[in-house]
């Protein structure tokens, strides 16, 4: 035991000396840890050729798996799986392999249960199947068959694969058949078989229910199809009747439209004729008005020309009168001027005569 023997409790030391493999008896974690470390050190000390190394690996695996059960440390479980795999690699006697394959299957099964790891579950199934295959005596197979049935049953529950359920039932049946009635494990094997058979029965009932449901759905589908066909036929008849009614209405609408168009065309033609008549009347009235206006314009023009002629004659008369009056005025002015000139000349002569007479008077009165 070496250096660790000084630190091991009496229970751990006893466990190692006796080569016990039931690690659940080590109730204290420190004892379990000490034993685990002891066997890990032993694995490191011996070579692969040492016949004790498979046992040491087996003990490491068992201790780590027990520690995983308590603390749920995944590293312990992975270490246990690795140790069990090394045991199988180191053992060359096929007769010794079933037990170790069963241990490996148990560890892989625990990993599946802990992580829902399907690859671990497949590995467990493979390990248990090999354990069964490597066990030649049927009397030794029931535990391996029971475990194989359990993991196949577990995969069926996980993936719903009917082949796994059938394999589980077959494995459990063989386990029950190969086990004597008085064997203490037979009730456990029977329970495993009953559980798988119960699921098989449930699956059968489920399949039967699905079949009945499928038939019900098929019957319902047929009924619905018949209703659909009948409905389609009814709809086709309704559509045909509707189409005929639409055609009748369309023909009636077309007839009414033709009548409306004819009536409208007649009305438009009558309006056109009336409008043309009205326009003709308006044109005639316009021509009459234009003729009246032309006659009136001509009359006014003639009146204007006559008026202009009258005014021209009047102007000419007035001009002649003005010329006459001007000539008369000139004559009168000339006569006035002549009379005035004559008067002035007479006055001048009279004045000259008066001055002469005054001078003569003065001259007579002047003394000589």
Coordinates of C-alpha atoms in Angstrom, one line a residue:
X1 CA 0.0 0.0 0.0
X2 CA 3.1 2.3 0.3
X3 CA 2.9 5.9 1.5
X4 CA -0.9 6.0 1.5
X5 CA -1.1 3.2 4.1
X6 CA -0.2 5.7 6.8
X7 CA -3.2 7.9 6.0
X8 CA -5.9 5.3 5.3
X9 CA -8.6 4.6 7.9
X10 CA -8.8 1.0 9.1
X11 CA -12.0 0.5 6.9
X12 CA -10.3 1.7 3.8
X13 CA -7.2 -0.3 4.6
X14 CA -9.3 -3.4 5.1
X15 CA -11.2 -2.8 1.9
X16 CA -7.9 -2.6 -0.1
X17 CA -6.3 -5.6 1.6
X18 CA -9.4 -7.8 0.9
X19 CA -9.6 -6.5 -2.7
X20 CA -13.3 -5.7 -2.2
X21 CA -15.2 -4.3 -5.2
X22 CA -18.4 -3.0 -3.5
X23 CA -17.5 0.6 -3.0
X24 CA -20.9 1.4 -1.5
X25 CA -19.6 0.0 1.8
X26 CA -17.3 3.0 2.1
X27 CA -19.9 5.4 3.6
X28 CA -17.4 8.2 4.3
X29 CA -16.4 10.3 1.3
X30 CA -12.8 10.6 2.7
X31 CA -12.5 6.7 2.7
X32 CA -13.9 6.5 -0.8
X33 CA -11.5 9.3 -2.0
X34 CA -8.5 7.6 -0.3
X35 CA -9.2 4.3 -1.9
X36 CA -9.8 5.9 -5.3
X37 CA -6.5 7.7 -5.1
X38 CA -4.7 4.6 -3.9
X39 CA -5.8 2.6 -7.0
X40 CA -5.1 5.5 -9.3
X41 CA -1.5 5.5 -7.9
X42 CA -1.3 1.7 -8.3
X43 CA -2.4 2.1 -12.0
X44 CA 0.5 4.5 -12.6
X45 CA 3.0 2.2 -10.9
X46 CA 2.5 -1.0 -13.0
X47 CA 3.0 -1.6 -16.7
X48 CA 0.3 -2.8 -19.1
X49 CA 1.9 -6.2 -19.0
X50 CA 1.3 -6.6 -15.3
X51 CA -1.6 -8.9 -14.8
X52 CA -2.8 -6.8 -11.9
X53 CA -3.3 -3.7 -14.0
X54 CA -6.8 -4.7 -15.3
X55 CA -7.9 -5.1 -11.7
X56 CA -6.5 -1.7 -10.7
X57 CA -8.3 -0.1 -13.6
X58 CA -11.5 -1.9 -12.6
X59 CA -11.1 -0.7 -9.1
X60 CA -10.5 2.9 -10.3
X61 CA -13.6 2.7 -12.4
X62 CA -15.8 1.3 -9.6
X63 CA -14.6 3.9 -7.2
X64 CA -15.1 6.8 -9.6
X65 CA -18.6 5.5 -10.5
X66 CA -19.5 5.3 -6.8
X67 CA -18.2 8.8 -6.3
X68 CA -20.3 10.0 -9.3
X69 CA -23.4 8.5 -7.7
X70 CA -22.8 10.6 -4.6
X71 CA -21.6 13.9 -6.0
X72 CA -22.8 13.7 -9.7
X73 CA -19.4 15.0 -10.9
X74 CA -19.3 14.2 -14.6
X75 CA -15.5 14.0 -14.6
X76 CA -15.8 11.0 -12.2
X77 CA -18.2 9.2 -14.5
X78 CA -16.1 9.9 -17.6
X79 CA -13.1 8.6 -15.7
X80 CA -14.9 5.5 -14.7
X81 CA -15.9 4.9 -18.4
X82 CA -12.3 5.4 -19.5
X83 CA -11.0 2.9 -16.8
X84 CA -13.6 0.3 -17.8
X85 CA -12.6 0.7 -21.5
X86 CA -8.9 0.2 -20.5
X87 CA -9.8 -3.0 -18.6
X88 CA -11.4 -4.4 -21.7
X89 CA -8.4 -3.4 -23.8
X90 CA -6.0 -5.2 -21.4
X91 CA -8.0 -8.4 -21.0
X92 CA -7.5 -11.0 -23.7
X93 CA -9.5 -13.8 -22.2
X94 CA -13.0 -13.5 -23.7
X95 CA -14.5 -15.4 -20.7
X96 CA -13.5 -12.5 -18.4
X97 CA -14.9 -9.8 -20.7
X98 CA -18.7 -10.1 -20.0
X99 CA -18.4 -8.7 -16.4
X100 CA -16.2 -5.8 -17.4
X101 CA -18.4 -5.1 -20.5
X102 CA -21.4 -5.0 -18.1
X103 CA -19.6 -2.5 -15.9
X104 CA -18.8 -0.3 -18.9
X105 CA -22.4 -0.6 -20.0
X106 CA -23.6 0.5 -16.6
X107 CA -21.3 3.6 -16.6
X108 CA -22.5 4.5 -20.2
X109 CA -26.1 4.0 -19.1
X110 CA -25.5 6.3 -16.2
X111 CA -24.1 9.0 -18.5
X112 CA -27.2 8.7 -20.7
X113 CA -29.5 9.0 -17.7
X114 CA -27.5 12.0 -16.5
X115 CA -27.1 13.9 -19.8
X116 CA -29.6 12.3 -22.2
X117 CA -26.6 11.3 -24.2
X118 CA -27.8 9.0 -27.0
X119 CA -24.3 8.1 -28.0
X120 CA -23.7 6.9 -24.5
X121 CA -26.9 4.9 -24.7
X122 CA -25.8 3.3 -27.9
X123 CA -22.5 2.4 -26.3
X124 CA -24.3 0.8 -23.3
X125 CA -26.4 -1.3 -25.7
X126 CA -23.3 -2.3 -27.6
X127 CA -21.4 -3.2 -24.3
X128 CA -24.4 -5.3 -22.9
X129 CA -24.8 -7.1 -26.3
X130 CA -21.1 -8.0 -26.3
X131 CA -21.4 -9.2 -22.7
X132 CA -24.3 -11.5 -23.8
X133 CA -22.3 -12.6 -26.8
X134 CA -19.2 -13.4 -24.8
X135 CA -21.2 -15.5 -22.3
X136 CA -21.4 -19.0 -23.6
X137 CA -23.4 -20.5 -20.8
X138 CA -27.1 -19.6 -20.9
X139 CA -27.2 -19.8 -17.1
X140 CA -24.8 -16.8 -16.8
X141 CA -26.6 -14.7 -19.4
X142 CA -29.7 -13.5 -17.6
X143 CA -28.2 -10.5 -15.8
X144 CA -26.6 -9.3 -19.1
X145 CA -29.8 -10.0 -21.0
X146 CA -31.8 -8.1 -18.4
X147 CA -29.5 -5.1 -18.6
X148 CA -29.5 -5.2 -22.4
X149 CA -33.3 -5.4 -22.3
X150 CA -33.4 -2.3 -20.0
X151 CA -31.3 -0.1 -22.3
X152 CA -33.1 -1.2 -25.4
X153 CA -36.3 -0.4 -23.6
X154 CA -34.8 3.0 -22.7
X155 CA -33.9 3.8 -26.3
X156 CA -37.4 2.8 -27.4
X157 CA -38.9 5.3 -24.9
X158 CA -36.4 7.9 -26.2
X159 CA -36.7 7.4 -29.9
X160 CA -39.9 5.4 -30.3
X161 CA -38.2 2.7 -32.4
X162 CA -40.3 -0.5 -32.5
X163 CA -37.2 -2.6 -33.2
X164 CA -35.7 -1.6 -29.8
X165 CA -38.9 -2.6 -28.0
X166 CA -39.0 -5.9 -29.7
X167 CA -35.3 -6.5 -28.8
X168 CA -36.0 -5.5 -25.2
X169 CA -38.9 -8.0 -25.0
X170 CA -36.7 -10.7 -26.6
X171 CA -33.8 -10.0 -24.1
X172 CA -36.1 -10.0 -21.1
X173 CA -37.8 -13.2 -22.2
X174 CA -34.5 -15.0 -22.5
X175 CA -33.4 -13.7 -19.1
X176 CA -36.6 -15.1 -17.6
X177 CA -36.4 -18.4 -19.5
X178 CA -32.7 -18.9 -18.5
X179 CA -33.4 -18.2 -14.8
X180 CA -34.7 -20.8 -12.4
X181 CA -38.0 -20.1 -10.7
X182 CA -36.3 -20.1 -7.3
X183 CA -33.6 -17.6 -8.3
X184 CA -33.8 -14.4 -6.2
X185 CA -33.3 -12.2 -9.3
X186 CA -36.2 -13.8 -11.4
X187 CA -38.9 -11.4 -10.1
X188 CA -36.7 -8.5 -11.2
X189 CA -36.3 -10.1 -14.7
X190 CA -40.0 -10.8 -14.9
X191 CA -40.8 -7.2 -14.0
X192 CA -38.5 -6.0 -16.8
X193 CA -40.3 -8.3 -19.2
X194 CA -43.7 -7.2 -18.0
X195 CA -42.7 -3.5 -18.3
X196 CA -41.5 -4.0 -21.9
X197 CA -44.6 -6.1 -22.7
X198 CA -46.8 -3.4 -21.2
X199 CA -45.2 -0.8 -23.4
X200 CA -45.6 -3.2 -26.4
X201 CA -49.3 -3.7 -25.5
X202 CA -49.6 0.1 -25.1
X203 CA -47.9 0.4 -28.5
X204 CA -50.2 -2.2 -30.0
X205 CA -53.2 -0.3 -28.5
X206 CA -51.8 2.9 -29.8
X207 CA -51.3 1.4 -33.2
X208 CA -54.8 -0.1 -33.1
X209 CA -56.1 3.3 -32.0
X210 CA -54.2 4.9 -34.8
X211 CA -55.5 2.3 -37.2
X212 CA -59.1 2.9 -36.0
X213 CA -58.5 6.6 -36.1
X214 CA -57.0 6.2 -39.6
X215 CA -60.1 4.3 -40.7
X216 CA -62.3 6.8 -39.0
X217 CA -60.4 9.6 -40.8
X218 CA -60.6 7.6 -44.1
X219 CA -64.4 7.1 -43.6
X220 CA -64.7 10.8 -42.7
X221 CA -62.6 11.7 -45.7
X222 CA -64.9 9.5 -47.9
X223 CA -67.9 11.1 -46.4
X224 CA -66.4 14.6 -46.9
X225 CA -65.4 13.6 -50.4
X226 CA -69.0 12.5 -51.1
X227 CA -70.3 15.7 -49.6
X228 CA -67.7 17.6 -51.6
X229 CA -68.7 15.8 -54.9
X230 CA -72.4 16.4 -54.1
X231 CA -71.7 20.0 -53.2
X232 CA -69.7 20.4 -56.3
X233 CA -72.5 18.9 -58.4
X234 CA -75.0 21.1 -56.7
X235 CA -72.7 24.1 -57.1
X236 CA -72.3 23.2 -60.8
X237 CA -76.0 23.0 -61.3
X238 CA -76.4 26.3 -59.4
X239 CA -73.6 27.7 -61.5
X240 CA -75.3 26.4 -64.7
X241 CA -78.6 27.8 -63.6
X242 CA -76.9 31.0 -62.7
X243 CA -75.1 31.1 -66.0
X244 CA -78.4 30.5 -67.9
X245 CA -80.0 33.3 -65.8
X246 CA -77.1 35.5 -66.5
X247 CA -77.3 34.7 -70.2
X248 CA -81.1 35.5 -70.1
X249 CA -80.5 38.7 -68.2
X250 CA -77.7 39.5 -70.6
X251 CA -80.0 38.9 -73.6
X252 CA -82.7 40.9 -71.9
X253 CA -80.2 43.7 -71.1
X254 CA -79.0 43.6 -74.6
X255 CA -82.5 43.8 -76.0
X256 CA -83.3 46.7 -73.6
X257 CA -80.0 48.3 -74.5
X258 CA -80.9 48.0 -78.3
X259 CA -84.3 49.5 -77.6
X260 CA -82.7 52.2 -75.5
X261 CA -80.1 52.9 -78.2
X262 CA -82.8 52.9 -80.9
X263 CA -85.0 55.2 -78.8
X264 CA -82.0 57.4 -78.0
X265 CA -80.9 57.4 -81.7
X266 CA -84.5 58.4 -82.7
X267 CA -84.6 61.1 -80.0
X268 CA -81.2 62.4 -81.0
X269 CA -82.3 62.4 -84.7
X270 CA -85.5 64.2 -83.8
X271 CA -83.4 66.7 -81.8
X272 CA -81.0 67.0 -84.7
X273 CA -83.8 67.7 -87.1
X274 CA -85.4 70.1 -84.7
X275 CA -82.1 71.8 -84.1
X276 CA -81.5 72.0 -87.9
X277 CA -85.0 73.5 -88.3
X278 CA -84.3 75.9 -85.5
X279 CA -81.0 76.8 -87.0
X280 CA -82.7 77.2 -90.4
X281 CA -85.3 79.4 -88.8
X282 CA -82.6 81.3 -87.0
X283 CA -80.7 81.6 -90.3
X284 CA -83.8 82.9 -92.1
X285 CA -84.5 85.3 -89.4
X286 CA -80.9 86.4 -89.4
X287 CA -81.0 86.8 -93.2
X288 CA -84.3 88.8 -92.9
X289 CA -82.8 90.9 -90.1
X290 CA -79.7 91.4 -92.2
X291 CA -81.8 92.4 -95.2
X292 CA -83.9 94.7 -93.0
X293 CA -80.7 96.1 -91.5
X294 CA -79.2 96.5 -95.0
X295 CA -82.4 98.3 -96.2
X296 CA -82.4 100.4 -93.1
X297 CA -78.7 101.1 -93.6
X298 CA -79.3 102.0 -97.2
X299 CA -82.2 104.2 -96.2
X300 CA -80.1 105.8 -93.5
X301 CA -77.2 106.2 -96.0
X302 CA -79.5 107.8 -98.5
X303 CA -80.9 110.0 -95.8
X304 CA -77.4 110.8 -94.7
X305 CA -76.3 111.6 -98.2
X306 CA -79.4 113.8 -98.7
X307 CA -78.8 115.5 -95.4
X308 CA -75.2 116.0 -96.3
X309 CA -76.3 117.4 -99.7
X310 CA -78.8 119.6 -97.9
X311 CA -76.2 120.7 -95.5
X312 CA -73.7 121.2 -98.3
X313 CA -76.3 123.3 -100.2
X314 CA -77.1 125.2 -97.0
X315 CA -73.5 125.7 -96.4
X316 CA -73.0 126.9 -99.9
X317 CA -76.0 129.2 -99.6
X318 CA -74.6 130.4 -96.2
X319 CA -71.2 130.8 -97.8
X320 CA -72.7 132.9 -100.6
X321 CA -74.7 134.8 -98.1
X322 CA -71.6 135.4 -96.1
X323 CA -69.7 136.4 -99.2
X324 CA -72.6 138.8 -100.1
X325 CA -72.7 140.2 -96.6
X326 CA -69.0 140.5 -96.7
X327 CA -69.1 142.3 -100.0
X328 CA -72.0 144.5 -98.6
X329 CA -69.9 145.1 -95.6
X330 CA -66.9 146.0 -97.6
X331 CA -69.1 148.3 -99.8
X332 CA -70.7 150.0 -96.7
X333 CA -67.2 150.3 -95.2
X334 CA -65.9 151.8 -98.3
X335 CA -68.9 154.2 -98.5
X336 CA -68.4 155.0 -94.8
X337 CA -64.8 155.6 -95.3
X338 CA -65.5 157.7 -98.4
X339 CA -68.1 159.7 -96.4
X340 CA -65.8 160.0 -93.5
X341 CA -63.0 161.1 -95.8
X342 CA -65.3 163.5 -97.5
X343 CA -66.5 164.8 -94.1
X344 CA -63.0 165.2 -92.9
X345 CA -62.0 166.9 -96.1
X346 CA -64.9 169.2 -95.7
X347 CA -63.9 169.8 -92.1
X348 CA -60.4 170.5 -93.1
X349 CA -61.6 172.8 -95.9
X350 CA -63.9 174.5 -93.4
X351 CA -61.1 174.8 -90.9
X352 CA -58.8 176.1 -93.5
X353 CA -61.5 178.6 -94.5
X354 CA -62.0 179.5 -90.9
X355 CA -58.3 180.1 -90.4
X356 CA -58.2 182.2 -93.5
X357 CA -61.1 184.2 -92.4
X358 CA -59.5 184.5 -89.0
X359 CA -56.3 185.7 -90.6
X360 CA -58.2 188.1 -92.7
X361 CA -60.1 189.4 -89.7
X362 CA -56.9 189.8 -87.8
X363 CA -55.3 191.4 -90.7
X364 CA -58.2 194.0 -90.9
X365 CA -58.1 194.8 -87.3
X366 CA -54.4 195.3 -87.3
X367 CA -53.5 199.0 -87.6
X368 CA -51.7 200.0 -90.7

